[in-house]
Amino acid sequence: MNKSSRKAILAAMPFLVVTIALEALVRAGWIKAFLVPPPSGIFITIVRDWRELFEALAMTSEGAVLGFVLSTLAGIAIAVFLSSSRAIQEAFYPYAVFFQTVPIIAIAPLLVIWFGYGMRTVVASAFIVSIFPVIANTLSGILSTDPALCDLFRLYGASRSVTLWKLRFPAALPQILTGLRVAGGLAVIGAIVGEFIGGQGLGSVIDIARTQQRTDKVFAAVLLASVLGLALFGAINVVSRVVLRRWHVSEQA
Amino acid sequence: MIESPAGADRGVALRLKNVRRTFGDLVVIDDLTLDVVASEFLAILGPSGCGKSTLLRVVARLNEPDGGTLNITPADSKFQTAYVFQDAHLLPWLTVRENVALPLELTGADRTEHHARVSRVLSEVGLTEAETRYPSQLSGGMRMRASLARALVTEPRLLLLDEPFGALDEITRFRLDVRLRELWIERGMTVIFVTHSITEAAFLANRAVVLTRRGCHIRLDRRLALPQVRDNELRLSRQLADEMHALLGAMEEEG
Amino acid sequence: MASRIIETVSLARRSFLKIIPVAGMLAACGTAKKIRLALNWKPDPEFGGFYAADYAKHGLDVELLPGGAGTPTVQMIGAGSAEFGIVSADEILLARDQGNDVVALFAAFQNNPQGIMVHASRKLESIGDVLKSGTLAIQSGLPYARLLRKQFGFDHVKVVPSPGGDLTAFLNDENFAQQCFVTAEPLLARRRGVDVKVFPVSDIGYNPYTTVLATSGDLLRRNPDMARNMVTAVREGWRSYLDNPAPTNQRMHALNPTMDAASFAEIAEAQKPLVEANVLGAMTKERWNTLAAQLRDLGDIKQAAPAEQYFRSL
């Protein structure tokens, strides 16, 4: 058995154990089926309603990925801006924290007024919810560059922008990627919340199934949302491996 | 001989006059006056925390003195100073070659010359075979050689080193000491080498200055009576022992 | 082999669960157990009678748990995290179809207060007109919404999720129609300067009991006295609230300051016709059977069980 198939089996074990245990517990009546449906029921629902669920998954994926890409670009740009001086940091960083703390449900009606019902609200919601870790991690990475290397650049007369792009930014990449890992999962959550409000995708499936008392469908949609989150996470890991493989301890054997 | 045989015009002369540097309430350098002759190999010795690293940073103009003046002659060519740190401090995402080429890129040197200049300096430190490797794939000694090569690539007229070989094992240290001295003889720049090792100071330099624990005053300023060309055999010689004795005496004094 | 294991576990469960009621009763004898009544919205006139009730008089120590958007009262009853809850009649049928044994005891609203609210300026005549243009914000999973779709189709109207009690979108857009309680949101909209017209959902023949006090079949079997006393207390509470809502409104307003005192009074008055009856909270077999048939036709439940299973008259 090679290394990666062993890894895959190890990762799948807890999931299999929980699934089997859950199935047994629900069938025996220890857990009530209308609260937590048996995994077999969830599976059947996925198969039976697959077209609706996968169309919804595609919509949510679009919203989450777009929101994530936007928060990556904007988050890095904002962090670069904040890193330019202490005064700017002190003046503006607290407002960045606002993105972290604002309860998205509270500003939902406003989102709908500004962006309308549909994909734009979903992307806006995913963006708002996922941007802060990008800003925080990027800024931290940029500011914690090795001081000796900064001295080295200064010695050779490098301008601030050269130091930023040739030194601080590459040095910050491991931390930026950490921020992106967190942001990916948040973007999925943000997209789903946006869909509760904006009415489409998996969020809408969950909301409607809930009012229909169809817990099996709720769980099926939630499961697919988790798969989406995992896929995004995996994609970022791949990028991380490619970018950092040569030189960062986190990606070396 | 005091200066490198390559000639006094290859190095710069420094004049520090009443230099003072404070850190909040703490006076790190208190009224220091020191003349450094062009192309000389000067060792600066002192106990830990006496301010010798701070002094080196002031000379490098990484920090401005809070009082007094620093004059470097000739002052005309830019970026004639190079600095080797206590750790190699290479950029981990660049290969050895790219790291060594960095100063040339930053100072805007003629692109067509980059490759040749880097190759030359890599062979001078013995890293030609490793030039495509990344710092994480190198041993400590090789990283320090790369750092040295990087410092030399701009052909600096002033080379500053801050306890660069401290983290290396003894044999590697000995080898690099010898190599550094050879490079000085070949190139003729002014070298200021900060260390807390009496052995190293005596082996490497033509002139040693011992600083006090507080305030960075000069306790001893001594020309070392040792041959120009030095190898590791010298370490076991009577001559070296005598010089070390003098330095030790100064280091051991209180206050 | 797997079925053997499940059998054994099942047997173990049943034996174990038999002990619980005994233990529960022993515990109940010792101390007055807190009874939790879970509401499915914030305190407002819709629950007036439940707040007005004098539970202590009937030997009950009741705690009202306010809810909000999406509070799963019917699941809370099934899971045992509330002894009683406020649900709507259609929720009860859907829940029972999923194996959740909830039973209705008291229907505060004899008639369904759900409706669709539109800007009066649009000069629409009937519910069908609403579905011909503009935007409609409803909870599309609810049976009445599915019935609307079946009867009129959603091809010409843009359906979006209901924003709960929030009126921002409605006030900002003339062509925006929104689901509401006929007694509540229209008054609030008028107060904000917009003249509205309301179409009750009952117009299309969908009229389930609403704001229904329900409990689990289990509790009914174990403690019928508690259920009976609850219903009596609540019936008296609603009578008292209908006759004099002011003091209870004051208490609820303190708990829910998002709506002003004047609105509380206005809504309490407006909802009277929907609540008033010869016997407050009473329910009939016929109404339940009608509802069950409607839901079965929509495909929301598999089959309509005998009406006796859905409700008790205590």
mmCIF file of N, CA, C and O in Angstrom, chain B residues 30-88:
data_model
loop_
_atom_site.group_PDB
_atom_site.id
_atom_site.type_symbol
_atom_site.label_atom_id
_atom_site.label_comp_id
_atom_site.label_asym_id
_atom_site.label_seq_id
_atom_site.Cartn_x
_atom_site.Cartn_y
_atom_site.Cartn_z
ATOM 1 N N ASP B 30 29.648 55.647 24.264
ATOM 2 C CA ASP B 30 29.825 56.920 24.951
ATOM 3 C C ASP B 30 31.130 57.559 24.510
ATOM 4 O O ASP B 30 32.194 57.231 25.031
ATOM 5 N N ASP B 31 31.076 58.478 23.564
ATOM 6 C CA ASP B 31 32.249 59.256 23.189
ATOM 7 C C ASP B 31 33.401 58.385 22.673
ATOM 8 O O ASP B 31 34.461 58.271 23.298
ATOM 9 N N LEU B 32 33.162 57.770 21.535
ATOM 10 C CA LEU B 32 34.174 56.895 20.959
ATOM 11 C C LEU B 32 34.902 57.605 19.824
ATOM 12 O O LEU B 32 34.270 58.164 18.929
ATOM 13 N N THR B 33 36.213 57.581 19.858
ATOM 14 C CA THR B 33 37.015 58.122 18.757
ATOM 15 C C THR B 33 37.942 57.032 18.251
ATOM 16 O O THR B 33 38.665 56.406 19.029
ATOM 17 N N LEU B 34 37.882 56.809 16.950
ATOM 18 C CA LEU B 34 38.641 55.699 16.382
ATOM 19 C C LEU B 34 38.945 56.011 14.922
ATOM 20 O O LEU B 34 38.076 56.437 14.170
ATOM 21 N N ASP B 35 40.208 55.798 14.532
ATOM 22 C CA ASP B 35 40.572 55.932 13.122
ATOM 23 C C ASP B 35 40.870 54.558 12.559
ATOM 24 O O ASP B 35 41.637 53.795 13.158
ATOM 25 N N VAL B 36 40.286 54.273 11.413
ATOM 26 C CA VAL B 36 40.560 52.997 10.758
ATOM 27 C C VAL B 36 41.285 53.299 9.459
ATOM 28 O O VAL B 36 40.810 54.064 8.622
ATOM 29 N N VAL B 37 42.471 52.675 9.316
ATOM 30 C CA VAL B 37 43.291 52.922 8.130
ATOM 31 C C VAL B 37 42.715 52.174 6.945
ATOM 32 O O VAL B 37 42.146 51.096 7.091
ATOM 33 N N ALA B 38 42.863 52.719 5.771
ATOM 34 C CA ALA B 38 42.346 52.063 4.571
ATOM 35 C C ALA B 38 42.988 50.689 4.403
ATOM 36 O O ALA B 38 44.184 50.521 4.633
ATOM 37 N N SER B 39 42.153 49.750 4.020
ATOM 38 C CA SER B 39 42.568 48.377 3.728
ATOM 39 C C SER B 39 43.103 47.620 4.925
ATOM 40 O O SER B 39 43.775 46.603 4.774
ATOM 41 N N GLU B 40 42.821 48.083 6.089
ATOM 42 C CA GLU B 40 43.315 47.384 7.263
ATOM 43 C C GLU B 40 42.307 46.318 7.665
ATOM 44 O O GLU B 40 41.124 46.409 7.371
ATOM 45 N N PHE B 41 42.822 45.253 8.363
ATOM 46 C CA PHE B 41 41.923 44.219 8.900
ATOM 47 C C PHE B 41 41.848 44.462 10.396
ATOM 48 O O PHE B 41 42.779 44.173 11.135
ATOM 49 N N LEU B 42 40.733 45.017 10.838
ATOM 50 C CA LEU B 42 40.572 45.407 12.229
ATOM 51 C C LEU B 42 39.608 44.453 12.924
ATOM 52 O O LEU B 42 38.513 44.199 12.431
ATOM 53 N N ALA B 43 40.058 43.939 14.079
ATOM 54 C CA ALA B 43 39.136 43.132 14.884
ATOM 55 C C ALA B 43 38.660 43.970 16.041
ATOM 56 O O ALA B 43 39.460 44.668 16.676
ATOM 57 N N ILE B 44 37.379 43.900 16.332
ATOM 58 C CA ILE B 44 36.836 44.600 17.495
ATOM 59 C C ILE B 44 36.395 43.540 18.494
ATOM 60 O O ILE B 44 35.525 42.714 18.224
ATOM 61 N N LEU B 45 37.030 43.571 19.648
ATOM 62 C CA LEU B 45 36.800 42.566 20.679
ATOM 63 C C LEU B 45 36.069 43.188 21.853
ATOM 64 O O LEU B 45 36.309 44.345 22.194
ATOM 65 N N GLY B 46 35.234 42.409 22.501
ATOM 66 C CA GLY B 46 34.615 42.922 23.715
ATOM 67 C C GLY B 46 33.669 41.888 24.273
ATOM 68 O O GLY B 46 33.248 40.968 23.560
ATOM 69 N N PRO B 47 33.329 42.038 25.549
ATOM 70 C CA PRO B 47 32.390 41.089 26.140
ATOM 71 C C PRO B 47 30.978 41.276 25.552
ATOM 72 O O PRO B 47 30.695 42.291 24.920
ATOM 73 N N SER B 48 30.134 40.305 25.763
ATOM 74 C CA SER B 48 28.769 40.398 25.230
ATOM 75 C C SER B 48 28.058 41.605 25.808
ATOM 76 O O SER B 48 28.148 41.890 26.993
ATOM 77 N N GLY B 49 27.357 42.325 24.943
ATOM 78 C CA GLY B 49 26.550 43.440 25.421
ATOM 79 C C GLY B 49 27.317 44.743 25.538
ATOM 80 O O GLY B 49 26.784 45.728 26.027
ATOM 81 N N CYS B 50 28.575 44.785 25.051
ATOM 82 C CA CYS B 50 29.333 46.022 25.218
ATOM 83 C C CYS B 50 29.056 47.030 24.122
ATOM 84 O O CYS B 50 29.583 48.123 24.148
ATOM 85 N N GLY B 51 28.240 46.676 23.153
ATOM 86 C CA GLY B 51 27.885 47.647 22.126
ATOM 87 C C GLY B 51 28.633 47.486 20.825
ATOM 88 O O GLY B 51 28.541 48.352 19.949
ATOM 89 N N LYS B 52 29.395 46.402 20.669
ATOM 90 C CA LYS B 52 30.188 46.290 19.451
ATOM 91 C C LYS B 52 29.317 46.091 18.210
ATOM 92 O O LYS B 52 29.628 46.617 17.130
ATOM 93 N N SER B 53 28.203 45.375 18.366
ATOM 94 C CA SER B 53 27.308 45.245 17.220
ATOM 95 C C SER B 53 26.696 46.592 16.864
ATOM 96 O O SER B 53 26.545 46.938 15.689
ATOM 97 N N THR B 54 26.329 47.355 17.893
ATOM 98 C CA THR B 54 25.772 48.686 17.661
ATOM 99 C C THR B 54 26.766 49.545 16.903
ATOM 100 O O THR B 54 26.406 50.275 15.966
ATOM 101 N N LEU B 55 28.039 49.446 17.313
ATOM 102 C CA LEU B 55 29.080 50.221 16.648
ATOM 103 C C LEU B 55 29.162 49.865 15.173
ATOM 104 O O LEU B 55 29.226 50.737 14.302
ATOM 105 N N LEU B 56 29.075 48.572 14.909
ATOM 106 C CA LEU B 56 29.152 48.128 13.520
ATOM 107 C C LEU B 56 27.971 48.675 12.706
ATOM 108 O O LEU B 56 28.116 49.068 11.546
ATOM 109 N N ARG B 57 26.818 48.705 13.305
ATOM 110 C CA ARG B 57 25.629 49.205 12.615
ATOM 111 C C ARG B 57 25.758 50.694 12.325
ATOM 112 O O ARG B 57 25.296 51.188 11.301
ATOM 113 N N VAL B 58 26.384 51.430 13.260
ATOM 114 C CA VAL B 58 26.593 52.861 13.026
ATOM 115 C C VAL B 58 27.549 53.044 11.854
ATOM 116 O O VAL B 58 27.334 53.888 10.982
ATOM 117 N N VAL B 59 28.617 52.237 11.834
ATOM 118 C CA VAL B 59 29.567 52.316 10.722
ATOM 119 C C VAL B 59 28.885 51.998 9.397
ATOM 120 O O VAL B 59 29.150 52.627 8.376
ATOM 121 N N ALA B 60 27.971 51.032 9.439
ATOM 122 C CA ALA B 60 27.260 50.655 8.207
ATOM 123 C C ALA B 60 26.219 51.683 7.820
ATOM 124 O O ALA B 60 25.582 51.592 6.779
ATOM 125 N N ARG B 61 26.016 52.675 8.703
ATOM 126 C CA ARG B 61 24.995 53.701 8.532
ATOM 127 C C ARG B 61 23.583 53.109 8.570
ATOM 128 O O ARG B 61 22.636 53.669 8.034
ATOM 129 N N LEU B 62 23.437 51.960 9.238
ATOM 130 C CA LEU B 62 22.097 51.433 9.475
ATOM 131 C C LEU B 62 21.447 52.201 10.625
ATOM 132 O O LEU B 62 20.238 52.288 10.744
ATOM 133 N N ASN B 63 22.277 52.713 11.512
ATOM 134 C CA ASN B 63 21.801 53.606 12.565
ATOM 135 C C ASN B 63 22.639 54.872 12.536
ATOM 136 O O ASN B 63 23.836 54.815 12.336
ATOM 137 N N GLU B 64 21.999 56.010 12.771
ATOM 138 C CA GLU B 64 22.736 57.273 12.841
ATOM 139 C C GLU B 64 23.221 57.507 14.276
ATOM 140 O O GLU B 64 22.506 57.202 15.221
ATOM 141 N N PRO B 65 24.440 58.057 14.442
ATOM 142 C CA PRO B 65 24.904 58.324 15.811
ATOM 143 C C PRO B 65 24.094 59.466 16.428
ATOM 144 O O PRO B 65 23.639 60.368 15.714
ATOM 145 N N ASP B 66 23.934 59.417 17.756
ATOM 146 C CA ASP B 66 23.215 60.485 18.446
ATOM 147 C C ASP B 66 24.131 61.659 18.750
ATOM 148 O O ASP B 66 23.686 62.718 19.181
ATOM 149 N N GLY B 67 25.416 61.459 18.521
ATOM 150 C CA GLY B 67 26.362 62.547 18.738
ATOM 151 C C GLY B 67 27.656 62.179 18.041
ATOM 152 O O GLY B 67 27.933 60.999 17.796
ATOM 153 N N GLY B 68 28.468 63.176 17.699
ATOM 154 C CA GLY B 68 29.730 62.880 17.044
ATOM 155 C C GLY B 68 29.575 62.669 15.555
ATOM 156 O O GLY B 68 28.487 62.802 14.996
ATOM 157 N N THR B 69 30.688 62.346 14.898
ATOM 158 C CA THR B 69 30.646 62.219 13.438
ATOM 159 C C THR B 69 31.314 60.940 12.972
ATOM 160 O O THR B 69 32.170 60.379 13.654
ATOM 161 N N LEU B 70 30.913 60.537 11.805
ATOM 162 C CA LEU B 70 31.529 59.395 11.134
ATOM 163 C C LEU B 70 31.891 59.852 9.732
ATOM 164 O O LEU B 70 31.038 60.317 8.995
ATOM 165 N N ASN B 71 33.157 59.748 9.414
ATOM 166 C CA ASN B 71 33.580 60.111 8.062
ATOM 167 C C ASN B 71 34.222 58.933 7.385
ATOM 168 O O ASN B 71 35.061 58.252 7.961
ATOM 169 N N ILE B 72 33.818 58.738 6.155
ATOM 170 C CA ILE B 72 34.409 57.652 5.371
ATOM 171 C C ILE B 72 35.033 58.273 4.132
ATOM 172 O O ILE B 72 34.382 59.009 3.400
ATOM 173 N N THR B 73 36.309 57.971 3.900
ATOM 174 C CA THR B 73 36.952 58.472 2.694
ATOM 175 C C THR B 73 37.570 57.315 1.930
ATOM 176 O O THR B 73 38.214 56.445 2.513
ATOM 177 N N PRO B 74 37.469 57.313 0.635
ATOM 178 C CA PRO B 74 36.681 58.234 -0.177
ATOM 179 C C PRO B 74 35.177 57.926 -0.081
ATOM 180 O O PRO B 74 34.793 56.770 0.067
ATOM 181 N N ALA B 75 34.352 58.969 -0.199
ATOM 182 C CA ALA B 75 32.917 58.778 -0.030
ATOM 183 C C ALA B 75 32.168 58.708 -1.339
ATOM 184 O O ALA B 75 30.959 58.686 -1.354
ATOM 185 N N ASP B 76 32.892 58.701 -2.429
ATOM 186 C CA ASP B 76 32.177 58.881 -3.696
ATOM 187 C C ASP B 76 31.370 57.686 -4.175
ATOM 188 O O ASP B 76 30.257 57.866 -4.652
ATOM 189 N N SER B 77 31.865 56.504 -4.090
ATOM 190 C CA SER B 77 31.078 55.421 -4.698
ATOM 191 C C SER B 77 29.998 54.916 -3.726
ATOM 192 O O SER B 77 30.194 54.784 -2.529
ATOM 193 N N LYS B 78 28.862 54.668 -4.291
ATOM 194 C CA LYS B 78 27.715 54.263 -3.475
ATOM 195 C C LYS B 78 27.779 52.775 -3.173
ATOM 196 O O LYS B 78 28.346 52.009 -3.917
ATOM 197 N N PHE B 79 27.167 52.410 -2.081
ATOM 198 C CA PHE B 79 27.010 50.991 -1.757
ATOM 199 C C PHE B 79 28.341 50.262 -1.755
ATOM 200 O O PHE B 79 28.475 49.186 -2.300
ATOM 201 N N GLN B 80 29.299 50.914 -1.182
ATOM 202 C CA GLN B 80 30.597 50.276 -1.125
ATOM 203 C C GLN B 80 30.738 49.462 0.157
ATOM 204 O O GLN B 80 31.761 48.864 0.406
ATOM 205 N N THR B 81 29.681 49.449 0.976
ATOM 206 C CA THR B 81 29.734 48.708 2.223
ATOM 207 C C THR B 81 29.002 47.384 2.075
ATOM 208 O O THR B 81 27.964 47.317 1.421
ATOM 209 N N ALA B 82 29.556 46.337 2.659
ATOM 210 C CA ALA B 82 28.841 45.063 2.728
ATOM 211 C C ALA B 82 28.851 44.587 4.167
ATOM 212 O O ALA B 82 29.734 44.949 4.944
ATOM 213 N N TYR B 83 27.836 43.783 4.489
ATOM 214 C CA TYR B 83 27.639 43.396 5.889
ATOM 215 C C TYR B 83 27.378 41.901 5.946
ATOM 216 O O TYR B 83 26.558 41.382 5.204
ATOM 217 N N VAL B 84 28.090 41.231 6.828
ATOM 218 C CA VAL B 84 27.796 39.808 7.035
ATOM 219 C C VAL B 84 27.279 39.649 8.467
ATOM 220 O O VAL B 84 27.950 40.037 9.416
ATOM 221 N N PHE B 85 26.107 39.071 8.606
ATOM 222 C CA PHE B 85 25.442 38.978 9.909
ATOM 223 C C PHE B 85 25.880 37.736 10.674
ATOM 224 O O PHE B 85 26.543 36.867 10.151
ATOM 225 N N GLN B 86 25.381 37.642 11.890
ATOM 226 C CA GLN B 86 25.679 36.478 12.716
ATOM 227 C C GLN B 86 25.108 35.197 12.139
ATOM 228 O O GLN B 86 25.683 34.129 12.263
ATOM 229 N N ASP B 87 23.927 35.289 11.562
ATOM 230 C CA ASP B 87 23.397 34.134 10.820
ATOM 231 C C ASP B 87 23.425 34.475 9.332
ATOM 232 O O ASP B 87 23.419 35.635 8.969
ATOM 233 N N ALA B 88 23.408 33.486 8.507
ATOM 234 C CA ALA B 88 23.575 33.725 7.077
ATOM 235 C C ALA B 88 22.478 34.621 6.520
ATOM 236 O O ALA B 88 22.720 35.432 5.635
#
